[in-house]
Amino acid sequence: MSKCAACGKFVSPADIIKCSSCANIYDRICLKLSKSYKVSPKWLCPGCTSKQPRKDNTETSIKVQTERSQSSSSNSSPSSCCGCDATSKMIEELRTEIVAMRNEFVNFGIKFDRLYLAVSDLSKRVDGIKNRVANLEKDECME
């Protein structure tokens, strides 16, 4: 008997689902798949699916999990889904990165505003100096 890569429990041969890329074995319970669901021979586990570039692939297990979680109400919380842990962690990391990027944009905006004010102030000073030089030149010409 083989162990499930998600939960570490032994999997009966009837419930084995094997990733076509990394050859990890999963059970239907962790993937929340019914026994009637036919698994594609090209099926990829959540870990391998997350490493692939995004494309319109309706055969991925992630889309099936999303449809299943919306259509069926289960008593288990999302954190108890063994196959979803990696995906949840990745989503949380992305959220953290997006928040950090937003904060950086706010900081850039503040710095840009300060820079704009400094340039405006310097421009006014240069204009004042130009006027003073022009006045001095007029005074010299009159003498």
mmCIF file of C-alpha atoms in Angstrom:
data_model
loop_
_atom_site.group_PDB
_atom_site.id
_atom_site.type_symbol
_atom_site.label_atom_id
_atom_site.label_comp_id
_atom_site.label_asym_id
_atom_site.label_seq_id
_atom_site.Cartn_x
_atom_site.Cartn_y
_atom_site.Cartn_z
ATOM 1 C CA MET A 1 0.000 0.000 0.000
ATOM 2 C CA SER A 2 1.125 3.530 -0.795
ATOM 3 C CA LYS A 3 0.889 6.644 1.350
ATOM 4 C CA CYS A 4 -0.948 9.808 0.355
ATOM 5 C CA ALA A 5 1.438 12.704 -0.306
ATOM 6 C CA ALA A 6 -1.023 15.145 1.286
ATOM 7 C CA CYS A 7 -2.078 13.476 4.526
ATOM 8 C CA GLY A 8 0.455 10.643 4.887
ATOM 9 C CA LYS A 9 -2.207 7.963 5.368
ATOM 10 C CA PHE A 10 -2.176 4.675 3.511
ATOM 11 C CA VAL A 11 -4.320 4.678 0.370
ATOM 12 C CA SER A 12 -6.295 1.707 -0.874
ATOM 13 C CA PRO A 13 -5.544 0.778 -4.500
ATOM 14 C CA ALA A 14 -9.089 1.758 -5.552
ATOM 15 C CA ASP A 15 -8.639 5.315 -4.249
ATOM 16 C CA ILE A 16 -5.146 6.009 -5.618
ATOM 17 C CA ILE A 17 -4.725 9.075 -7.803
ATOM 18 C CA LYS A 18 -1.221 9.470 -9.203
ATOM 19 C CA CYS A 19 0.323 12.702 -10.476
ATOM 20 C CA SER A 20 1.556 12.333 -14.046
ATOM 21 C CA SER A 21 4.451 14.721 -13.419
ATOM 22 C CA CYS A 22 5.984 13.967 -10.011
ATOM 23 C CA ALA A 23 4.403 10.505 -9.496
ATOM 24 C CA ASN A 24 3.140 11.432 -6.011
ATOM 25 C CA ILE A 25 0.105 9.478 -4.883
ATOM 26 C CA TYR A 26 -3.020 11.070 -3.417
ATOM 27 C CA ASP A 27 -6.314 9.722 -2.139
ATOM 28 C CA ARG A 28 -9.729 10.918 -3.265
ATOM 29 C CA ILE A 29 -10.616 12.194 0.215
ATOM 30 C CA CYS A 30 -7.782 14.753 0.313
ATOM 31 C CA LEU A 31 -8.591 15.904 -3.215
ATOM 32 C CA LYS A 32 -12.339 15.910 -2.454
ATOM 33 C CA LEU A 33 -13.147 13.797 -5.504
ATOM 34 C CA SER A 34 -16.045 11.370 -5.643
ATOM 35 C CA LYS A 35 -15.487 7.751 -6.635
ATOM 36 C CA SER A 36 -17.476 8.348 -9.819
ATOM 37 C CA TYR A 37 -15.123 11.120 -10.964
ATOM 38 C CA LYS A 38 -12.776 9.863 -13.698
ATOM 39 C CA VAL A 39 -9.226 11.126 -13.314
ATOM 40 C CA SER A 40 -7.354 12.041 -16.487
ATOM 41 C CA PRO A 41 -4.107 10.139 -17.138
ATOM 42 C CA LYS A 42 -2.465 13.573 -17.482
ATOM 43 C CA TRP A 43 -3.702 14.703 -14.037
ATOM 44 C CA LEU A 44 -1.309 16.944 -12.088
ATOM 45 C CA CYS A 45 -1.197 17.299 -8.319
ATOM 46 C CA PRO A 46 -1.756 20.755 -6.755
ATOM 47 C CA GLY A 47 1.998 21.211 -6.274
ATOM 48 C CA CYS A 48 2.820 20.552 -9.930
ATOM 49 C CA THR A 49 -0.179 22.561 -11.128
ATOM 50 C CA SER A 50 0.965 25.615 -9.171
ATOM 51 C CA LYS A 51 4.398 25.457 -10.845
ATOM 52 C CA GLN A 52 2.959 25.572 -14.366
ATOM 53 C CA PRO A 53 2.229 28.841 -16.179
ATOM 54 C CA ARG A 54 -1.412 29.902 -16.208
ATOM 55 C CA LYS A 55 -3.456 28.839 -19.195
ATOM 56 C CA ASP A 56 -6.995 27.816 -19.976
ATOM 57 C CA ASN A 57 -6.865 24.164 -18.952
ATOM 58 C CA THR A 58 -10.187 22.809 -17.787
ATOM 59 C CA GLU A 59 -8.622 19.475 -16.881
ATOM 60 C CA THR A 60 -6.758 20.752 -13.820
ATOM 61 C CA SER A 61 -7.673 19.482 -10.399
ATOM 62 C CA ILE A 62 -7.854 22.997 -8.977
ATOM 63 C CA LYS A 63 -10.905 23.872 -11.080
ATOM 64 C CA VAL A 64 -12.555 20.617 -10.018
ATOM 65 C CA GLN A 65 -11.882 21.396 -6.366
ATOM 66 C CA THR A 66 -13.378 24.852 -6.772
ATOM 67 C CA GLU A 67 -16.536 23.479 -8.380
ATOM 68 C CA ARG A 68 -16.839 20.752 -5.780
ATOM 69 C CA SER A 69 -16.335 23.109 -2.848
ATOM 70 C CA GLN A 70 -19.038 25.434 -4.178
ATOM 71 C CA SER A 71 -21.526 22.694 -4.992
ATOM 72 C CA SER A 72 -21.175 20.592 -1.866
ATOM 73 C CA SER A 73 -21.362 21.735 1.708
ATOM 74 C CA SER A 74 -18.975 19.838 3.941
ATOM 75 C CA ASN A 75 -18.421 20.029 7.666
ATOM 76 C CA SER A 76 -14.652 20.290 7.333
ATOM 77 C CA SER A 77 -12.948 23.661 7.351
ATOM 78 C CA PRO A 78 -10.754 24.744 4.416
ATOM 79 C CA SER A 79 -7.637 24.301 6.538
ATOM 80 C CA SER A 80 -8.430 20.594 7.055
ATOM 81 C CA CYS A 81 -8.185 19.929 3.309
ATOM 82 C CA CYS A 82 -4.761 18.344 2.963
ATOM 83 C CA GLY A 83 -4.466 18.958 -0.776
ATOM 84 C CA CYS A 84 -5.354 22.639 -0.404
ATOM 85 C CA ASP A 85 -2.667 23.524 2.161
ATOM 86 C CA ALA A 86 -0.023 24.372 -0.443
ATOM 87 C CA THR A 87 -2.483 26.409 -2.491
ATOM 88 C CA SER A 88 -3.758 28.268 0.580
ATOM 89 C CA LYS A 89 -0.215 29.031 1.670
ATOM 90 C CA MET A 90 0.642 30.329 -1.798
ATOM 91 C CA ILE A 91 -2.464 32.546 -1.869
ATOM 92 C CA GLU A 92 -1.590 33.950 1.561
ATOM 93 C CA GLU A 93 1.983 34.686 0.408
ATOM 94 C CA LEU A 94 0.610 36.457 -2.680
ATOM 95 C CA ARG A 95 -1.696 38.561 -0.515
ATOM 96 C CA THR A 96 1.237 39.529 1.699
ATOM 97 C CA GLU A 97 3.294 40.498 -1.349
ATOM 98 C CA ILE A 98 0.432 42.571 -2.803
ATOM 99 C CA VAL A 99 -0.006 44.446 0.493
ATOM 100 C CA ALA A 100 3.745 45.126 0.586
ATOM 101 C CA MET A 101 3.662 46.391 -3.007
ATOM 102 C CA ARG A 102 0.740 48.706 -2.219
ATOM 103 C CA ASN A 103 2.655 50.119 0.741
ATOM 104 C CA GLU A 104 5.677 50.715 -1.487
ATOM 105 C CA PHE A 105 3.496 52.549 -4.020
ATOM 106 C CA VAL A 106 2.128 54.769 -1.247
ATOM 107 C CA ASN A 107 5.692 55.495 -0.107
ATOM 108 C CA PHE A 108 6.715 56.288 -3.688
ATOM 109 C CA GLY A 109 3.781 58.690 -3.946
ATOM 110 C CA ILE A 110 4.810 60.470 -0.744
ATOM 111 C CA LYS A 111 8.426 60.723 -1.912
ATOM 112 C CA PHE A 112 7.292 61.983 -5.317
ATOM 113 C CA ASP A 113 5.172 64.687 -3.674
ATOM 114 C CA ARG A 114 8.158 65.802 -1.580
ATOM 115 C CA LEU A 115 10.370 65.846 -4.654
ATOM 116 C CA TYR A 116 7.775 67.872 -6.569
ATOM 117 C CA LEU A 117 7.613 70.437 -3.762
ATOM 118 C CA ALA A 118 11.407 70.675 -3.619
ATOM 119 C CA VAL A 119 11.662 71.206 -7.383
ATOM 120 C CA SER A 120 8.897 73.833 -7.254
ATOM 121 C CA ASP A 121 10.707 75.649 -4.447
ATOM 122 C CA LEU A 122 13.998 75.561 -6.362
ATOM 123 C CA SER A 123 12.247 76.830 -9.486
ATOM 124 C CA LYS A 124 10.862 79.809 -7.541
ATOM 125 C CA ARG A 125 14.316 80.551 -6.147
ATOM 126 C CA VAL A 126 15.869 80.420 -9.614
ATOM 127 C CA ASP A 127 13.179 82.790 -10.908
ATOM 128 C CA GLY A 128 13.944 85.177 -8.035
ATOM 129 C CA ILE A 129 17.666 85.073 -8.802
ATOM 130 C CA LYS A 130 16.967 85.742 -12.485
ATOM 131 C CA ASN A 131 14.917 88.817 -11.559
ATOM 132 C CA ARG A 132 17.665 90.111 -9.266
ATOM 133 C CA VAL A 133 20.304 89.616 -11.961
ATOM 134 C CA ALA A 134 18.090 91.385 -14.501
ATOM 135 C CA ASN A 135 17.612 94.315 -12.095
ATOM 136 C CA LEU A 136 21.352 94.535 -11.480
ATOM 137 C CA GLU A 137 22.017 94.555 -15.220
ATOM 138 C CA LYS A 138 19.481 97.391 -15.672
ATOM 139 C CA ASP A 139 21.104 99.392 -12.891
ATOM 140 C CA GLU A 140 24.559 98.993 -14.477
ATOM 141 C CA CYS A 141 23.283 100.051 -17.876
ATOM 142 C CA MET A 142 21.766 103.253 -16.441
ATOM 143 C CA GLU A 143 24.990 104.343 -14.825
#
